[in-house]
mmCIF file of C-alpha atoms in Angstrom:
data_model
loop_
_atom_site.group_PDB
_atom_site.id
_atom_site.type_symbol
_atom_site.label_atom_id
_atom_site.label_comp_id
_atom_site.label_asym_id
_atom_site.label_seq_id
_atom_site.Cartn_x
_atom_site.Cartn_y
_atom_site.Cartn_z
ATOM 1 C CA ASP A 1 43.455 70.017 -62.404
ATOM 2 C CA ARG A 2 42.854 73.010 -65.197
ATOM 3 C CA ASN A 3 41.387 70.344 -67.677
ATOM 4 C CA PHE A 4 37.896 71.171 -67.699
ATOM 5 C CA ASP A 5 35.102 68.572 -69.526
ATOM 6 C CA ILE A 6 33.939 69.389 -72.651
ATOM 7 C CA TYR A 7 30.066 68.850 -72.910
ATOM 8 C CA GLN A 8 29.073 68.265 -76.191
ATOM 9 C CA ASN A 9 25.583 68.177 -75.543
ATOM 10 C CA SER A 10 25.442 71.024 -73.794
ATOM 11 C CA TYR A 11 23.516 74.068 -75.183
ATOM 12 C CA GLY A 12 23.953 77.871 -75.842
ATOM 13 C CA VAL A 13 22.708 80.894 -77.389
ATOM 14 C CA LEU A 14 22.650 81.831 -81.575
ATOM 15 C CA HIS A 15 22.991 85.757 -81.411
ATOM 16 C CA ASP A 16 22.347 87.245 -84.425
ATOM 17 C CA ILE A 17 23.340 90.570 -84.565
ATOM 18 C CA THR A 18 21.455 91.497 -88.657
ATOM 19 C CA ARG A 19 17.838 90.472 -86.419
ATOM 20 C CA CYS A 20 18.339 92.724 -83.185
ATOM 21 C CA ILE A 21 16.888 96.210 -83.125
ATOM 22 C CA GLY A 22 17.784 96.934 -80.024
ATOM 23 C CA CYS A 23 15.058 97.755 -78.164
ATOM 24 C CA ARG A 24 16.646 95.602 -75.023
ATOM 25 C CA LYS A 25 14.087 93.976 -73.562
ATOM 26 C CA CYS A 26 16.792 90.915 -73.390
ATOM 27 C CA GLU A 27 17.546 93.170 -70.917
ATOM 28 C CA THR A 28 14.404 93.994 -69.206
ATOM 29 C CA ALA A 29 14.287 90.877 -69.135
ATOM 30 C CA CYS A 30 17.650 89.290 -67.140
ATOM 31 C CA ASN A 31 16.612 92.159 -64.676
ATOM 32 C CA ARG A 32 13.535 90.660 -63.927
ATOM 33 C CA VAL A 33 14.321 86.886 -63.905
ATOM 34 C CA SER A 34 17.936 88.231 -62.029
ATOM 35 C CA LYS A 35 16.007 89.355 -59.802
ATOM 36 C CA LEU A 36 18.763 92.599 -59.911
ATOM 37 C CA PRO A 37 17.717 96.656 -58.865
ATOM 38 C CA PRO A 38 16.494 98.502 -60.916
ATOM 39 C CA PRO A 39 18.571 101.303 -63.303
ATOM 40 C CA ASP A 40 18.916 104.454 -62.315
ATOM 41 C CA ARG A 41 16.625 104.604 -66.286
ATOM 42 C CA PRO A 42 14.057 102.159 -67.710
ATOM 43 C CA PHE A 43 14.515 100.127 -69.680
ATOM 44 C CA ASP A 44 12.127 101.713 -72.891
ATOM 45 C CA ASP A 45 14.740 104.956 -72.520
ATOM 46 C CA LEU A 46 17.017 103.358 -75.707
ATOM 47 C CA LYS A 47 19.069 107.174 -74.223
ATOM 48 C CA VAL A 48 21.002 105.571 -72.504
ATOM 49 C CA LEU A 49 22.248 103.712 -76.077
ATOM 50 C CA ASP A 50 24.135 107.026 -77.007
ATOM 51 C CA GLU A 51 26.449 105.284 -74.702
ATOM 52 C CA HIS A 52 28.872 102.836 -74.630
ATOM 53 C CA ARG A 53 28.297 100.788 -71.402
ATOM 54 C CA ARG A 54 29.724 97.527 -69.690
ATOM 55 C CA THR A 55 27.785 94.942 -67.194
ATOM 56 C CA HIS A 56 28.000 95.727 -63.489
ATOM 57 C CA THR A 57 26.736 93.965 -60.327
ATOM 58 C CA GLY A 58 23.161 95.535 -61.396
ATOM 59 C CA ALA A 59 23.397 94.673 -65.213
ATOM 60 C CA PHE A 60 24.390 91.399 -67.056
ATOM 61 C CA THR A 61 23.568 92.041 -70.258
ATOM 62 C CA VAL A 62 23.751 95.635 -71.892
ATOM 63 C CA VAL A 63 23.030 95.685 -75.900
ATOM 64 C CA ASN A 64 25.124 98.327 -77.496
ATOM 65 C CA ARG A 65 25.090 100.752 -80.711
ATOM 66 C CA TYR A 66 27.079 100.596 -83.785
ATOM 67 C CA SER A 67 27.603 102.093 -86.887
ATOM 68 C CA ALA A 68 28.710 100.281 -89.237
ATOM 69 C CA ILE A 69 28.559 99.219 -93.418
ATOM 70 C CA THR A 70 27.587 94.851 -93.432
ATOM 71 C CA SER A 71 28.990 93.346 -96.800
ATOM 72 C CA MET A 72 25.775 92.838 -98.224
ATOM 73 C CA GLN A 73 25.245 96.733 -97.118
ATOM 74 C CA LYS A 74 28.626 97.347 -100.140
ATOM 75 C CA GLN A 75 27.005 94.895 -102.617
ATOM 76 C CA SER A 76 23.550 96.472 -102.447
ATOM 77 C CA ALA A 77 25.757 100.373 -102.929
ATOM 78 C CA ARG A 78 27.401 99.136 -106.355
ATOM 79 C CA GLN A 79 23.941 98.330 -107.423
ATOM 80 C CA VAL A 80 21.641 100.733 -109.354
ATOM 81 C CA ASP A 81 19.316 102.617 -107.121
ATOM 82 C CA GLU A 82 16.246 101.184 -109.364
ATOM 83 C CA THR A 83 17.276 97.581 -107.677
ATOM 84 C CA ASN A 84 17.560 98.328 -104.342
ATOM 85 C CA PRO A 85 13.610 99.772 -102.833
ATOM 86 C CA ASP A 86 15.451 100.611 -99.603
ATOM 87 C CA PRO A 87 17.619 103.536 -99.964
ATOM 88 C CA ALA A 88 19.881 102.698 -96.627
ATOM 89 C CA PHE A 89 21.594 100.627 -98.452
ATOM 90 C CA GLY A 90 25.321 101.301 -98.549
ATOM 91 C CA ARG A 91 25.431 103.974 -95.719
ATOM 92 C CA ASN A 92 26.459 103.648 -92.524
ATOM 93 C CA HIS A 93 23.665 102.171 -90.384
ATOM 94 C CA LEU A 94 22.953 101.197 -86.561
ATOM 95 C CA LEU A 95 23.722 97.714 -85.541
ATOM 96 C CA TYR A 96 22.846 96.284 -81.545
ATOM 97 C CA VAL A 97 25.000 94.080 -79.424
ATOM 98 C CA LYS A 98 24.059 92.200 -76.754
ATOM 99 C CA THR A 99 27.008 91.838 -74.461
ATOM 100 C CA GLN A 100 27.037 88.759 -71.728
ATOM 101 C CA CYS A 101 28.893 86.286 -70.121
ATOM 102 C CA ASN A 102 30.251 84.826 -73.058
ATOM 103 C CA HIS A 103 30.638 80.595 -70.917
ATOM 104 C CA CYS A 104 33.082 79.836 -72.488
ATOM 105 C CA LEU A 105 33.919 76.198 -72.641
ATOM 106 C CA GLU A 106 36.959 76.349 -70.973
ATOM 107 C CA PRO A 107 36.595 79.434 -68.911
ATOM 108 C CA ALA A 108 39.627 81.925 -67.616
ATOM 109 C CA CYS A 109 37.415 82.355 -64.635
ATOM 110 C CA ALA A 110 36.958 79.171 -63.232
ATOM 111 C CA SER A 111 40.822 78.288 -64.117
ATOM 112 C CA ALA A 112 42.082 81.305 -62.699
ATOM 113 C CA CYS A 113 39.054 80.238 -58.867
ATOM 114 C CA PHE A 114 41.791 77.840 -56.780
ATOM 115 C CA VAL A 115 38.524 77.555 -54.872
ATOM 116 C CA LYS A 116 36.594 76.417 -56.689
ATOM 117 C CA ALA A 117 33.933 78.994 -56.096
ATOM 118 C CA LEU A 118 33.566 79.651 -60.310
ATOM 119 C CA LYS A 119 32.994 76.053 -62.362
ATOM 120 C CA LYS A 120 31.888 74.746 -65.682
ATOM 121 C CA THR A 121 28.385 72.823 -65.909
ATOM 122 C CA GLU A 122 26.854 70.566 -68.536
ATOM 123 C CA THR A 123 24.085 73.016 -68.841
ATOM 124 C CA GLY A 124 27.038 75.733 -70.352
ATOM 125 C CA ALA A 125 26.423 77.379 -67.986
ATOM 126 C CA VAL A 126 29.524 78.855 -66.042
ATOM 127 C CA ILE A 127 27.941 79.433 -62.291
ATOM 128 C CA TYR A 128 29.451 81.009 -59.394
ATOM 129 C CA ASP A 129 28.979 79.862 -55.550
ATOM 130 C CA ALA A 130 30.115 82.872 -53.445
ATOM 131 C CA SER A 131 30.489 79.850 -50.096
ATOM 132 C CA LEU A 132 33.026 79.542 -52.171
ATOM 133 C CA CYS A 133 34.364 82.739 -52.882
ATOM 134 C CA VAL A 134 37.438 83.928 -50.917
ATOM 135 C CA GLY A 135 37.303 87.781 -52.668
ATOM 136 C CA CYS A 136 40.720 87.263 -54.723
ATOM 137 C CA ARG A 137 38.877 89.288 -58.113
ATOM 138 C CA TYR A 138 41.298 86.747 -59.928
ATOM 139 C CA CYS A 139 38.279 86.044 -62.012
ATOM 140 C CA MET A 140 38.358 89.983 -63.039
ATOM 141 C CA VAL A 141 41.807 89.659 -63.718
ATOM 142 C CA ALA A 142 41.621 86.071 -66.326
ATOM 143 C CA CYS A 143 38.699 87.934 -68.669
ATOM 144 C CA PRO A 144 39.231 88.465 -71.568
ATOM 145 C CA PHE A 145 35.946 89.278 -72.081
ATOM 146 C CA ASN A 146 35.784 91.638 -68.387
ATOM 147 C CA ILE A 147 32.909 90.842 -68.394
ATOM 148 C CA PRO A 148 33.070 89.851 -64.021
ATOM 149 C CA THR A 149 32.203 92.421 -61.690
ATOM 150 C CA TYR A 150 32.466 92.368 -58.293
ATOM 151 C CA GLU A 151 30.815 94.438 -55.548
ATOM 152 C CA TYR A 152 32.233 96.403 -54.890
ATOM 153 C CA ASP A 153 29.547 98.259 -52.021
ATOM 154 C CA GLN A 154 28.992 95.346 -49.651
ATOM 155 C CA PRO A 155 32.356 95.396 -47.917
ATOM 156 C CA LEU A 156 30.734 93.149 -45.399
ATOM 157 C CA THR A 157 29.698 90.378 -47.944
ATOM 158 C CA PRO A 158 31.006 90.750 -51.528
ATOM 159 C CA ARG A 159 30.623 89.469 -54.751
ATOM 160 C CA ILE A 160 30.951 88.210 -58.068
ATOM 161 C CA ARG A 161 28.201 89.232 -60.035
ATOM 162 C CA LYS A 162 28.207 87.824 -64.216
ATOM 163 C CA CYS A 163 25.500 86.661 -66.421
ATOM 164 C CA ASP A 164 24.570 82.226 -65.236
ATOM 165 C CA LEU A 165 22.714 81.931 -68.680
ATOM 166 C CA CYS A 166 19.925 81.330 -66.206
ATOM 167 C CA TYR A 167 21.462 78.156 -64.843
ATOM 168 C CA ASN A 168 17.859 78.080 -62.176
ATOM 169 C CA ARG A 169 15.658 78.071 -65.553
ATOM 170 C CA LEU A 170 17.651 75.567 -67.911
ATOM 171 C CA ILE A 171 17.168 72.933 -64.948
ATOM 172 C CA GLN A 172 13.892 73.358 -64.994
ATOM 173 C CA GLY A 173 12.987 73.109 -68.576
ATOM 174 C CA LEU A 174 12.663 76.893 -68.875
ATOM 175 C CA LEU A 175 14.503 78.887 -71.309
ATOM 176 C CA PRO A 176 16.951 81.984 -70.608
ATOM 177 C CA GLY A 177 15.129 85.193 -69.811
ATOM 178 C CA CYS A 178 16.910 87.342 -72.242
ATOM 179 C CA VAL A 179 16.378 84.655 -75.179
ATOM 180 C CA ALA A 180 12.732 84.111 -73.488
ATOM 181 C CA GLU A 181 11.306 87.829 -74.478
ATOM 182 C CA CYS A 182 13.492 89.082 -77.924
ATOM 183 C CA PRO A 183 10.824 89.874 -79.894
ATOM 184 C CA LYS A 184 12.745 89.482 -83.490
ATOM 185 C CA GLU A 185 14.447 85.814 -82.688
ATOM 186 C CA ALA A 186 18.173 87.945 -82.866
ATOM 187 C CA LEU A 187 18.731 84.893 -80.083
ATOM 188 C CA THR A 188 18.233 81.602 -80.460
ATOM 189 C CA PHE A 189 18.744 78.888 -77.593
ATOM 190 C CA GLY A 190 18.986 75.143 -78.753
ATOM 191 C CA PRO A 191 22.305 72.639 -78.680
ATOM 192 C CA ARG A 192 25.695 74.558 -79.140
ATOM 193 C CA GLN A 193 26.501 71.768 -81.799
ATOM 194 C CA ILE A 194 22.887 72.929 -83.490
ATOM 195 C CA LEU A 195 22.683 76.449 -82.882
ATOM 196 C CA LEU A 196 26.956 75.801 -85.663
ATOM 197 C CA ASP A 197 24.914 74.169 -87.647
ATOM 198 C CA LEU A 198 21.981 76.648 -88.044
ATOM 199 C CA ALA A 199 24.553 79.437 -87.843
ATOM 200 C CA ARG A 200 26.730 77.912 -90.999
ATOM 201 C CA ARG A 201 23.431 77.316 -92.946
ATOM 202 C CA ARG A 202 23.038 80.556 -92.784
ATOM 203 C CA ILE A 203 25.683 81.930 -93.340
ATOM 204 C CA MET A 204 25.356 79.458 -97.062
ATOM 205 C CA ASP A 205 21.892 80.734 -97.158
ATOM 206 C CA HIS A 206 22.352 84.249 -97.572
ATOM 207 C CA PRO A 207 25.876 85.000 -98.504
ATOM 208 C CA GLY A 208 25.364 88.484 -98.933
ATOM 209 C CA ARG A 209 23.655 89.323 -95.653
ATOM 210 C CA TYR A 210 26.921 87.567 -93.795
ATOM 211 C CA ILE A 211 30.285 86.827 -92.986
ATOM 212 C CA PRO A 212 31.898 83.952 -93.093
ATOM 213 C CA HIS A 213 33.201 83.477 -89.759
ATOM 214 C CA ILE A 214 31.194 82.133 -86.341
ATOM 215 C CA TYR A 215 32.115 83.845 -83.345
ATOM 216 C CA GLY A 216 32.205 81.712 -79.776
ATOM 217 C CA GLU A 217 32.522 78.059 -82.605
ATOM 218 C CA ASN A 218 37.293 79.069 -81.431
ATOM 219 C CA GLU A 219 37.561 81.968 -79.763
ATOM 220 C CA MET A 220 40.080 80.762 -76.791
ATOM 221 C CA GLY A 221 38.851 77.484 -77.187
ATOM 222 C CA GLY A 222 35.069 77.763 -78.103
ATOM 223 C CA THR A 223 31.974 79.194 -76.121
ATOM 224 C CA ASN A 224 28.321 78.010 -75.196
ATOM 225 C CA TRP A 225 27.601 81.908 -77.090
ATOM 226 C CA LEU A 226 27.920 81.670 -81.020
ATOM 227 C CA TYR A 227 27.040 85.550 -82.236
ATOM 228 C CA LEU A 228 27.191 85.793 -86.805
ATOM 229 C CA ALA A 229 26.236 89.247 -87.718
ATOM 230 C CA GLY A 230 27.132 91.008 -91.176
ATOM 231 C CA THR A 231 30.420 92.970 -90.628
ATOM 232 C CA PRO A 232 33.464 92.094 -89.001
ATOM 233 C CA PHE A 233 33.539 92.126 -85.048
ATOM 234 C CA SER A 234 36.484 94.255 -84.481
ATOM 235 C CA ALA A 235 33.717 97.040 -85.502
ATOM 236 C CA LEU A 236 31.300 95.724 -83.335
ATOM 237 C CA GLY A 237 33.142 96.076 -79.775
ATOM 238 C CA MET A 238 34.176 91.909 -80.151
ATOM 239 C CA ARG A 239 38.382 91.198 -79.762
ATOM 240 C CA GLU A 240 39.728 89.155 -82.950
ATOM 241 C CA ASP A 241 43.126 88.747 -81.045
ATOM 242 C CA LEU A 242 41.895 85.560 -78.696
ATOM 243 C CA GLY A 243 43.575 82.839 -80.880
ATOM 244 C CA ASP A 244 41.539 79.920 -80.530
ATOM 245 C CA LEU A 245 43.319 77.469 -77.185
ATOM 246 C CA PRO A 246 41.298 77.818 -74.395
ATOM 247 C CA ALA A 247 42.573 80.190 -70.908
ATOM 248 C CA SER A 248 43.007 77.192 -68.907
ATOM 249 C CA ALA A 249 46.470 76.219 -71.712
ATOM 250 C CA PHE A 250 47.704 79.601 -70.252
ATOM 251 C CA THR A 251 47.038 79.899 -67.138
ATOM 252 C CA GLY A 252 47.104 76.600 -65.232
ATOM 253 C CA GLY A 253 51.088 76.252 -64.903
ATOM 254 C CA ILE A 254 51.235 79.330 -62.538
ATOM 255 C CA LEU A 255 47.912 78.416 -60.367
ATOM 256 C CA GLU A 256 49.176 75.988 -59.908
ATOM 257 C CA THR A 257 51.380 77.420 -57.916
ATOM 258 C CA ILE A 258 48.269 79.137 -55.814
ATOM 259 C CA PRO A 259 47.938 76.241 -53.937
ATOM 260 C CA VAL A 260 51.122 76.132 -52.646
ATOM 261 C CA ILE A 261 51.432 79.672 -51.388
ATOM 262 C CA VAL A 262 48.177 79.763 -50.100
ATOM 263 C CA GLY A 263 49.477 76.765 -48.102
ATOM 264 C CA LEU A 264 52.653 79.020 -47.054
ATOM 265 C CA TRP A 265 49.723 81.467 -45.298
ATOM 266 C CA PRO A 266 50.044 80.030 -41.781
ATOM 267 C CA ILE A 267 54.289 80.167 -42.224
ATOM 268 C CA LEU A 268 54.444 83.575 -43.558
ATOM 269 C CA LEU A 269 51.975 85.362 -41.312
ATOM 270 C CA THR A 270 53.729 83.451 -38.870
ATOM 271 C CA GLY A 271 56.950 84.069 -39.304
ATOM 272 C CA ILE A 272 55.802 87.564 -39.477
ATOM 273 C CA TYR A 273 53.994 87.951 -36.206
ATOM 274 C CA ALA A 274 57.794 86.363 -35.052
ATOM 275 C CA ILE A 275 59.497 89.301 -36.756
ATOM 276 C CA SER A 276 57.340 92.085 -35.716
ATOM 277 C CA LYS A 277 57.510 90.291 -31.833
ATOM 278 C CA ARG A 278 60.851 90.645 -31.757
ATOM 279 C CA LYS A 279 60.726 94.285 -32.569
ATOM 280 C CA ASP A 280 58.833 94.845 -30.330
ATOM 281 C CA ALA A 281 60.788 93.270 -27.786
ATOM 282 C CA MET A 282 64.355 95.235 -28.422
ATOM 283 C CA ALA A 283 62.053 98.384 -28.854
ATOM 284 C CA ASP A 284 60.813 97.510 -24.813
ATOM 285 C CA LYS A 285 64.806 96.703 -23.733
ATOM 286 C CA ALA A 286 66.079 99.736 -25.663
ATOM 287 C CA ARG A 287 63.910 101.758 -23.799
ATOM 288 C CA GLN A 288 64.592 100.092 -20.264
ATOM 289 C CA ASP A 289 67.361 100.427 -21.091
ATOM 290 C CA ALA A 290 66.818 104.137 -21.380
ATOM 291 C CA VAL A 291 64.890 104.393 -18.096
ATOM 292 C CA ALA A 292 67.558 102.933 -16.126
ATOM 293 C CA ALA A 293 70.173 105.165 -17.748
ATOM 294 C CA ALA A 294 68.173 107.828 -16.459
ATOM 295 C CA LEU A 295 68.082 106.468 -13.001
ATOM 296 C CA SER A 296 71.101 106.364 -12.654
ATOM 297 C CA GLU A 297 71.590 110.050 -13.483
ATOM 298 C CA ALA A 298 69.754 110.704 -11.380
ATOM 299 C CA ARG A 299 71.452 108.997 -9.125
ATOM 300 C CA ASP A 300 74.874 110.447 -9.640
ATOM 301 C CA GLN A 301 74.003 114.380 -9.891
ATOM 302 C CA SER A 302 71.760 113.769 -6.306
ATOM 303 C CA ARG A 303 75.105 112.108 -4.664
ATOM 304 C CA THR A 304 76.933 115.689 -6.068
#
C-alpha cells in the first residue's frame, strides 16, 4: 500500500523569508537538540553564507543567502525618492532561506522505502527507524528536494540522516528547536491549516510584500513546511516544476515490484551459487584431465 493517511490536524512550520535575517540561530539550535557534532566553523561565522550549502549528515538545516528584488521593492522603485525613506528600495538586496526536510504530506522518501524505515506521523513529521533500514538509499533518489543524506563515513552502521521536525520534542509538547530560537519570528509553528490561513492573511494584508503563492501548499501533494516570500521561489533555489501530484502517484506501480524482487533474492543467489559451483566442478575436471594426460604422456616417454 503506497497511499498515506493525510493528517489534516498535523503540525507544520511557516517560514516567512521576508523576516529572516540570516543569523543562523536556527542552525545552532538544530545542532544542539539533534546532538550533532560541532561544525568546522562556528555558527556566528557568517562568512559561510558566501557559499551555497546543502544539508548533510552533520547539519539537518542550513541557511543560504540570495540576492533578489522583491515585488515590494519593484513597486517602490517606481516612486520618487522623497516618499521612500529607505534608499535600498528597488535595489537588489539579500534574502535568507532556511532549508531542511519539508515533511511532505505523502513523502517520496517513505513511498520509496520498501522496508518502511521512513514513515509519516500524525504530528506531521517524517521520521526514520535505523533498525529497519537496509541501506538501499532509494529515499535519497526519490526526494525531489534533495534532503536525505547517508553516513558514508560509518561503514559498519551507516544511517540515513535528515531533519525529523524535532519529533521527540513535539510529542512532549515542545517547539522544534529552530522555531524556539528564531529571534525575528521568521518561523511560526502550528497546525498546518492555521498556518495556511495565516499565510493567506499576510498576503492579503501586505500584497506588495509577498507574491501570492504559499510554497508547500500544493507542491508534491503538499508539505508540512510552508514558505512565504516576496520574490519568485525559483530565484531562491527552490523548485517550481514539481506539480501538485504526490510522489506516490509516480512511484507506486514501480515500487510494488520491489518486494517481489526482494523475495526473489534467495532464488537468484541460489542460482548464482549453483552456476559458480558448476563452473568450479568443470574447472576441477579440466585440471584432473590435464594431470591424467600429462601422466600418461610421461609414462609413454619412459617406455621409449
